[in-house]
Coordinates of C-alpha atoms and ligand atoms in Angstrom, one line a residue:
X24 CA 24.9 12.0 23.2
X25 CA 22.6 13.5 20.5
X26 CA 19.1 12.7 20.8
X27 CA 16.3 12.2 18.1
X28 CA 14.3 15.2 20.0
X29 CA 17.3 17.4 19.8
X30 CA 18.0 16.8 16.2
X31 CA 14.4 17.3 15.3
X32 CA 14.3 20.8 17.2
X33 CA 17.4 22.2 15.4
X34 CA 16.6 20.5 12.1
X35 CA 13.0 22.5 12.3
X36 CA 14.8 25.6 13.1
X37 CA 16.8 25.6 9.4
X38 CA 15.0 23.0 7.2
X39 CA 11.0 23.4 6.5
X40 CA 9.6 20.6 9.1
X41 CA 13.0 19.5 9.9
X42 CA 13.1 17.1 6.8
X43 CA 14.3 17.1 3.2
X44 CA 11.0 14.9 2.3
X45 CA 7.6 15.3 3.7
X46 CA 6.9 11.9 5.0
X47 CA 9.9 11.9 6.9
X48 CA 8.4 14.2 9.7
X49 CA 6.0 11.5 10.9
X50 CA 3.0 14.0 10.5
X51 CA 0.4 11.3 10.0
X52 CA 2.0 9.0 12.9
X53 CA 2.9 11.5 15.5
X54 CA 6.1 11.7 17.7
X55 CA 9.6 12.5 17.0
X56 CA 11.4 10.7 13.9
X57 CA 14.5 8.7 14.6
X58 CA 17.3 9.9 13.2
X59 CA 19.6 7.2 11.6
X60 CA 22.9 7.1 12.4
X61 CA 23.9 4.2 10.2
X62 CA 22.3 1.3 8.2
X63 CA 23.4 -2.2 8.5
X64 CA 21.6 -4.9 6.2
X65 CA 18.0 -5.1 7.4
X66 CA 18.6 -2.7 10.2
X67 CA 19.0 0.8 10.9
X68 CA 20.5 2.3 14.3
X69 CA 19.2 5.7 15.2
X70 CA 21.5 8.6 17.0
X71 CA 20.6 7.4 20.5
X72 CA 21.8 3.7 19.6
X73 CA 18.3 2.1 19.2
X74 CA 18.2 -0.5 16.4
X75 CA 15.2 -1.2 14.2
X76 CA 14.4 -3.7 11.7
X77 CA 13.8 -1.3 8.8
X78 CA 10.8 -2.0 6.3
X79 CA 11.4 1.7 4.9
X80 CA 14.6 0.5 3.1
X81 CA 14.5 4.0 1.4
X82 CA 10.9 3.6 0.1
X83 CA 12.7 0.5 -1.8
X84 CA 15.9 2.1 -3.0
X85 CA 17.6 -0.1 -1.2
X86 CA 16.9 -3.9 -2.1
X87 CA 20.0 -5.4 -0.8
X88 CA 19.9 -4.0 2.6
X89 CA 22.3 -1.1 4.0
X90 CA 25.5 -1.0 3.3
X91 CA 26.2 -4.1 1.3
X92 CA 29.7 -4.6 1.2
X93 CA 30.0 -4.8 -2.5
X94 CA 28.2 -1.7 -2.9
X95 CA 30.2 0.1 -0.3
X96 CA 33.6 -1.0 -2.1
X97 CA 32.1 0.0 -5.7
X98 CA 31.1 3.5 -4.3
X99 CA 34.7 3.5 -2.7
X100 CA 36.4 2.9 -5.6
X101 CA 34.4 5.0 -7.7
X102 CA 35.2 8.1 -5.5
X103 CA 38.5 7.8 -5.8
X104 CA 38.4 8.0 -9.2
X105 CA 36.3 11.4 -9.3
X106 CA 32.8 11.7 -9.0
X107 CA 31.7 13.7 -11.7
X108 CA 33.3 15.0 -14.9
X109 CA 30.7 16.3 -17.4
X110 CA 31.6 13.9 -20.1
X111 CA 30.4 10.6 -20.6
X112 CA 31.9 7.4 -18.7
X113 CA 31.8 3.7 -19.4
X114 CA 29.7 2.8 -16.5
X115 CA 26.6 4.8 -18.1
X116 CA 26.7 2.4 -21.2
X117 CA 27.1 -0.8 -18.9
X118 CA 24.3 0.5 -17.0
X119 CA 21.9 1.5 -19.9
X120 CA 23.0 -1.8 -21.6
X121 CA 22.1 -3.6 -18.6
X122 CA 18.7 -2.1 -18.2
X123 CA 18.1 -2.5 -21.9
X124 CA 18.8 -6.0 -21.7
X125 CA 16.4 -6.9 -18.6
X126 CA 13.3 -5.1 -19.5
X127 CA 11.5 -6.7 -22.8
X128 CA 10.6 -4.2 -25.3
X129 CA 13.0 -1.6 -24.1
X130 CA 15.6 -0.3 -27.0
X131 CA 17.0 2.9 -25.2
X132 CA 17.2 4.4 -22.2
X133 CA 18.2 7.7 -20.7
X134 CA 19.8 8.1 -16.9
X135 CA 18.7 11.0 -14.9
X136 CA 19.1 11.7 -11.1
X137 CA 15.6 10.7 -9.7
X138 CA 12.2 9.3 -10.3
X139 CA 10.7 12.4 -10.4
X140 CA 13.1 13.6 -13.2
X141 CA 12.1 10.1 -15.0
X142 CA 8.9 10.8 -15.1
X143 CA 8.8 14.6 -15.8
X144 CA 11.2 13.9 -18.9
X145 CA 9.3 11.1 -20.0
X146 CA 6.0 13.1 -19.9
X147 CA 7.5 15.6 -22.0
X148 CA 8.9 13.1 -24.6
X149 CA 5.7 11.6 -25.0
X150 CA 4.0 14.9 -25.7
X151 CA 6.6 16.2 -28.1
X152 CA 6.7 12.5 -30.0
X153 CA 3.0 12.4 -30.6
X154 CA 2.5 16.2 -30.7
X155 CA -0.6 16.0 -28.2
X156 CA -1.1 17.4 -24.8
X157 CA -3.4 15.3 -22.5
X158 CA -1.7 13.0 -20.2
X159 CA -4.1 10.5 -18.2
X160 CA -3.2 9.2 -14.4
X161 CA -4.6 7.3 -11.9
X162 CA -5.9 8.4 -8.6
X163 CA -3.3 7.4 -5.7
X164 CA -0.6 6.8 -8.0
X165 CA 2.4 8.8 -7.4
X166 CA 5.0 9.9 -10.3
X167 CA 7.1 11.9 -8.2
X168 CA 6.5 15.7 -7.8
X169 CA 6.6 17.5 -11.2
X170 CA 3.8 19.8 -11.6
X171 CA 1.7 18.1 -14.1
X172 CA 1.7 14.9 -12.0
X173 CA 1.1 16.3 -8.8
X174 CA -2.8 15.7 -9.0
X175 CA -4.8 13.0 -6.9
X176 CA -1.2 11.4 -5.9
X177 CA -0.7 9.1 -3.4
X178 CA 2.4 8.6 -1.0
X179 CA 2.7 11.6 1.3
X180 CA 0.7 13.6 -1.0
X181 CA -2.4 12.0 -0.1
X182 CA -2.1 13.2 3.5
X183 CA -2.1 17.1 1.9
X184 CA -5.3 18.8 2.5
X185 CA -6.1 18.6 -0.9
X186 CA -4.3 16.2 -3.2
X187 CA -3.3 19.0 -5.2
X188 CA -0.1 21.4 -4.1
X189 CA -0.1 25.2 -3.6
X190 CA 1.8 26.6 -6.2
X191 CA 0.9 24.3 -9.1
X192 CA -0.9 26.6 -11.7
X193 CA -4.3 25.2 -13.0
X194 CA -2.7 25.8 -16.2
X195 CA 0.0 23.1 -15.3
X196 CA -2.6 20.4 -14.5
X197 CA -5.2 21.7 -17.2
X198 CA -4.1 18.8 -19.5
X199 CA -3.8 16.3 -16.9
X200 CA -6.9 13.9 -16.5
X201 CA -7.3 11.4 -13.6
X202 CA -8.9 8.5 -13.7
X203 CA -9.9 5.4 -10.9
X204 CA -7.1 2.9 -10.6
X205 CA -8.2 -0.4 -12.1
X206 CA -10.5 0.5 -14.5
X207 CA -9.5 1.2 -18.1
X208 CA -10.8 4.9 -18.9
X209 CA -12.1 6.4 -22.2
X210 CA -9.5 8.0 -24.2
X211 CA -9.4 10.3 -27.2
X212 CA -7.0 11.6 -30.0
X213 CA -5.6 13.9 -27.7
X214 CA -4.1 11.7 -25.4
X215 CA -0.3 11.6 -25.5
X216 CA 0.3 9.2 -22.9
X217 CA -1.4 7.1 -20.0
X218 CA 1.3 6.8 -17.2
X219 CA 0.4 3.9 -14.5
X220 CA 1.9 2.2 -11.4
X221 CA 1.8 -1.1 -12.8
X222 CA 1.1 -2.5 -9.3
X223 CA 0.2 0.5 -7.1
X224 CA 2.5 1.1 -4.4
X225 CA 2.1 4.7 -3.2
X226 CA -1.7 4.1 -1.7
X227 CA -0.5 0.9 0.2
X228 CA 0.1 -2.0 -2.1
X229 CA -2.9 -2.4 -4.8
X230 CA -2.0 -4.8 -7.5
X231 CA -3.7 -4.7 -11.0
X232 CA -7.0 -6.0 -11.4
X233 CA -6.8 -9.0 -14.0
X234 CA -6.8 -7.3 -17.8
X235 CA -6.3 -3.7 -16.3
X236 CA -2.9 -3.4 -18.1
X237 CA -3.7 -5.3 -21.1
X238 CA -6.7 -3.1 -21.3
X239 CA -4.5 -0.4 -21.0
X240 CA -2.5 -1.2 -23.8
X241 CA -5.5 -1.8 -26.3
X242 CA -7.2 1.5 -25.4
X243 CA -3.9 3.4 -26.1
X244 CA -3.5 1.1 -29.2
X245 CA -6.7 2.1 -30.4
X246 CA -6.2 6.0 -30.2
X247 CA -2.5 6.1 -31.0
X248 CA -1.5 7.3 -27.4
X249 CA 1.5 6.1 -25.6
X250 CA 1.5 3.7 -22.5
X251 CA 4.0 4.7 -20.2
X252 CA 5.0 2.4 -16.7
X253 CA 6.0 4.2 -13.8
X254 CA 8.4 1.5 -12.9
X255 CA 10.4 3.3 -10.2
X256 CA 9.4 1.2 -7.6
X257 CA 8.5 -2.1 -9.4
X258 CA 11.4 -2.1 -11.9
X259 CA 14.2 -4.4 -10.8
X260 CA 12.1 -5.3 -7.6
X261 CA 9.3 -7.7 -9.1
X262 CA 11.6 -9.7 -10.9
X263 CA 14.4 -9.3 -13.5
X264 CA 12.2 -7.9 -16.3
X265 CA 10.1 -6.0 -13.6
X266 CA 6.3 -5.6 -13.9
X267 CA 6.6 -5.7 -18.0
X268 CA 7.7 -9.4 -17.6
X269 CA 5.6 -10.1 -14.9
X270 CA 2.1 -9.2 -16.3
X271 CA 3.3 -9.6 -20.0
X272 CA 2.3 -6.3 -21.0
X273 CA 4.8 -3.9 -22.4
X274 CA 4.3 -0.3 -22.7
X275 CA 6.0 2.4 -25.0
X276 CA 8.0 3.9 -22.1
X277 CA 9.3 3.3 -18.6
X278 CA 10.3 5.2 -15.7
X279 CA 12.8 3.8 -13.4
X280 CA 14.6 4.8 -9.8
X281 CA 15.0 3.6 -6.6
X282 CA 16.6 0.0 -7.2
X283 CA 18.8 1.0 -9.9
X284 CA 20.7 3.7 -8.0
X285 CA 21.9 1.1 -5.4
X286 CA 21.0 3.7 -2.8
X287 CA 22.5 6.8 -4.8
X288 CA 20.3 9.4 -6.7
X289 CA 19.4 7.7 -10.2
X290 CA 16.5 7.5 -12.5
X291 CA 16.1 6.3 -16.0
X292 CA 13.2 6.7 -18.5
X293 CA 13.4 4.3 -21.6
X294 CA 11.6 3.1 -24.6
X295 CA 11.2 1.9 -27.9
X296 CA 14.0 3.3 -30.2
X297 CA 11.6 5.5 -32.3
X298 CA 10.2 7.3 -29.6
X299 CA 13.5 7.7 -27.5
X300 CA 15.4 9.2 -30.6
X301 CA 12.9 12.0 -30.4
X302 CA 15.3 13.2 -27.4
X303 CA 17.8 15.6 -27.9
X304 CA 20.6 15.8 -29.2
X305 CA 19.0 13.4 -31.7
X306 CA 15.5 15.0 -31.8
X307 CA 13.7 18.3 -30.7
X308 CA 12.7 17.1 -27.3
X309 CA 15.4 19.0 -24.6
X310 CA 16.5 17.0 -21.7
X311 CA 19.6 17.3 -19.6
X312 CA 21.6 16.9 -16.3
X313 CA 24.7 17.8 -14.8
X314 CA 24.9 14.8 -12.8
X315 CA 22.9 12.5 -14.9
X316 CA 24.6 9.4 -15.3
X317 CA 26.8 10.0 -12.1
X318 CA 30.0 7.8 -11.7
X319 CA 29.2 6.9 -7.9
X320 CA 25.5 6.3 -9.0
X321 CA 26.3 4.3 -11.8
X322 CA 28.9 2.3 -9.7
X323 CA 26.2 1.5 -7.0
X324 CA 23.7 0.5 -9.4
X325 CA 25.4 -1.8 -11.4
X326 CA 26.8 -3.6 -8.6
X327 CA 23.4 -4.0 -7.1
X328 CA 22.0 -5.1 -10.4
X329 CA 24.7 -7.9 -10.7
X330 CA 23.2 -9.2 -7.5
X331 CA 19.9 -9.4 -8.6
X332 CA 19.4 -12.6 -10.6
X333 CA 16.5 -14.9 -10.8
X334 CA 17.5 -16.8 -7.4
X335 CA 17.8 -13.5 -5.6
X336 CA 13.9 -12.9 -6.6
X337 CA 13.0 -16.1 -5.6
X338 CA 14.8 -15.5 -2.1
X339 CA 13.5 -12.0 -2.0
X340 CA 10.0 -13.4 -2.9
X341 CA 10.2 -16.4 0.1
X342 CA 11.2 -13.5 2.9
X343 CA 8.0 -11.4 1.5
X344 CA 5.9 -14.5 1.8
X345 CA 6.9 -15.2 5.3
X346 CA 6.5 -11.7 6.2
X347 CA 2.9 -11.5 4.8
X348 CA 1.5 -14.9 6.1
X349 CA 3.0 -14.0 9.6
X350 CA 1.6 -10.7 9.6
X351 CA -1.9 -12.0 8.3
X352 CA -2.2 -14.2 11.0
X353 CA -0.4 -12.3 14.1
X354 CA -3.0 -9.2 13.5
X355 CA -6.0 -11.2 12.4
X356 CA -5.5 -13.7 15.2
X357 CA -5.4 -10.8 17.8
X358 CA -9.0 -9.9 16.3
X359 CA -8.1 -7.0 14.0
X360 CA -9.5 -6.9 10.8
X361 CA -6.3 -6.7 8.4
X362 CA -5.7 -7.1 4.6
X363 CA -2.1 -8.1 3.9
X364 CA -1.5 -7.7 -0.1
X365 CA 1.6 -9.1 -1.6
X366 CA 2.8 -9.1 -5.1
X367 CA 5.9 -10.9 -5.5
X368 CA 8.6 -9.2 -2.9
X369 CA 6.2 -6.1 -2.4
X370 CA 3.8 -6.6 0.6
X371 CA 0.9 -3.9 2.1
X372 CA -1.0 -3.2 5.0
X373 CA -4.5 -2.2 5.1
X374 CA -6.8 -2.4 8.4
X375 CA -10.4 -2.7 7.9
X376 CA -12.4 -5.6 6.5
X377 CA -12.7 -4.8 3.0
X378 CA -10.6 -5.4 0.2
X379 CA -8.6 -2.4 -1.4
X380 CA -9.0 -1.9 -5.1
X381 CA -8.2 1.8 -5.7
X382 CA -7.6 5.0 -3.7
X383 CA -11.1 5.3 -2.6
X384 CA -10.9 2.4 -0.9
X385 CA -7.4 2.9 0.5
X386 CA -8.7 6.1 2.3
X387 CA -11.3 4.2 4.0
X388 CA -8.6 2.1 5.3
X389 CA -6.4 5.0 6.2
X390 CA -8.7 6.8 7.8
X391 CA -9.6 4.2 10.4
X392 CA -6.4 5.6 11.9
X393 CA -5.4 2.0 13.1
X394 CA -2.4 2.4 10.9
X395 CA -1.0 5.3 13.0
X396 CA -1.4 3.2 16.2
X397 CA 0.0 -0.2 14.8
X398 CA 3.0 1.8 13.5
X399 CA 3.9 3.5 17.0
X400 CA 3.6 0.0 18.6
X401 CA 5.8 -1.8 16.1
X402 CA 8.4 1.2 16.6
X403 CA 8.4 1.0 20.3
X404 CA 8.8 -2.8 19.9
X405 CA 12.1 -2.3 17.3
X406 CA 10.3 -2.6 13.9
X407 CA 10.4 0.5 11.5
X408 CA 7.6 0.6 9.3
X409 CA 6.8 3.5 6.9
X410 CA 5.3 6.3 8.8
X411 CA 2.4 6.7 6.9
X412 CA -0.6 4.5 5.8
X413 CA -0.1 5.2 2.1
X414 CA 3.1 3.3 1.9
X415 CA 4.2 -0.4 1.0
X416 CA 6.6 -2.4 3.1
X417 CA 9.9 -3.2 1.7
X418 CA 11.4 -6.3 2.8
X419 CA 15.3 -6.6 1.5
X420 CA 17.4 -9.6 0.7
X421 CA 19.1 -8.6 3.9
X422 CA 16.2 -9.4 6.1
X423 CA 16.6 -13.0 7.7
X424 CA 14.1 -15.6 9.0
X425 CA 15.0 -14.4 12.7
X426 CA 14.1 -10.7 11.6
X427 CA 11.0 -11.3 10.0
X428 CA 9.8 -13.7 13.1
X429 CA 11.1 -11.1 15.3
X430 CA 8.8 -8.8 13.3
X431 CA 5.7 -10.9 13.5
X432 CA 5.9 -11.4 17.2
X433 CA 6.1 -7.6 17.6
X434 CA 2.8 -7.5 15.5
X435 CA 1.0 -10.2 17.4
X436 CA 1.8 -8.0 20.7
X437 CA 1.2 -4.5 18.9
X438 CA -2.0 -5.7 17.4
X439 CA -3.3 -7.2 20.8
X440 CA -2.3 -4.3 22.6
X441 CA -4.7 -2.4 20.0
X442 CA -7.6 -4.9 20.1
X443 CA -7.7 -4.3 24.1
X444 CA -7.8 -0.3 23.9
Ligands
PLP34 C1 9.4 7.2 -5.6 C2 8.5 7.2 -6.8 C3 8.4 8.5 -7.6 C4 9.6 9.5 -7.7 O1 10.7 9.1 -7.3 P1 12.1 10.5 -6.5 O2 13.4 9.5 -6.8 O3 11.4 10.3 -5.0 O4 11.7 11.4 -7.5 C5 8.2 8.1 -9.0 N1 7.2 7.2 -9.0 C6 7.1 6.2 -8.4 C7 6.0 4.9 -8.4 C8 7.7 6.2 -7.2 O5 7.5 5.3 -6.0

């Protein structure tokens, strides 16, 4: 039998760190990563046959759970018809129509292949449309790995020695301004766009403070800057119309990814018609992609979106609520200080007594080291949380009450073990 240790060793010989995205190497929690052999709904099974209740769910790209039968069938049928053409296809139009119909205020959208491409292209568009250079982002928000956005990022970037990356020139970030999350920053007329995660989900889970998003809208309007919501996580997860609908604040531009690909590589960026019409071939802002609007990915994305009606979100909310309440009492009951923030279907987990409202307070919690111990104790008990303290939990529609209850039981045991040590 192939083991996780063996695959990790072989992987490290030919792939930097043995992984194709840094967080997967378990650097911040220690140990050997499990190599997934297959996923089934709320569970993943590793190459050694160990089964885990999975709260990673591809960092939110999976919302129905793994290998949902309707998605499998749609992708199989699409593959049989050819997987990429370099010509437009019907499903691209259908997916774009579906996205535009759901997000209040979004009039046009372009499909790309990842969240990184979505934010990167939308930033270029914002600069091209406004003729301005400065972009404003918030500390602890992650927008993918485009150079200009790789400053004070959350997610596994937060584990780097500095939050910047080597190889990003000072020129590439010279026009990026970083502000603390949950405070409306001062803006001037050089600002092209303010990009924000409307619910921060890459420094753990940090909800927007009351008035923060509306404050950004007003501040952008006052100086003629564009506002972009990076809804790569929140889009089509917080509800039918994502964060825009939930908080009643509409930006000028949106970035999407994760959920809309149904587990295949898709991103999208959209906005008001007058802004989007600045894109090539209509306008002067260039953007393109060989696999953009890919037939397999659009098949998966459309299938997932069709399952996501108001009723599905209500069920997901119920699952997340049961999980958050259960974790709060299990961990708190064992005598550990814990915060379990929740925004609808999104759940966070911070150890420590103080509320987390921004990147500074998120780091205080992460640096207690308790997450690492908790992660390991949960993994031993067959529950897979994200292997880093700056990620959220992603319950899916496939998580049953039994899955959640098993998780809560494991959490009580894990927390008791940690409290005793
Ligand atoms: C995951 C993520 C991205 C980047 O998406 P990729 O598909 O990994 O390139 C961008 N923004 C947010 C908020 C994300 O969570």
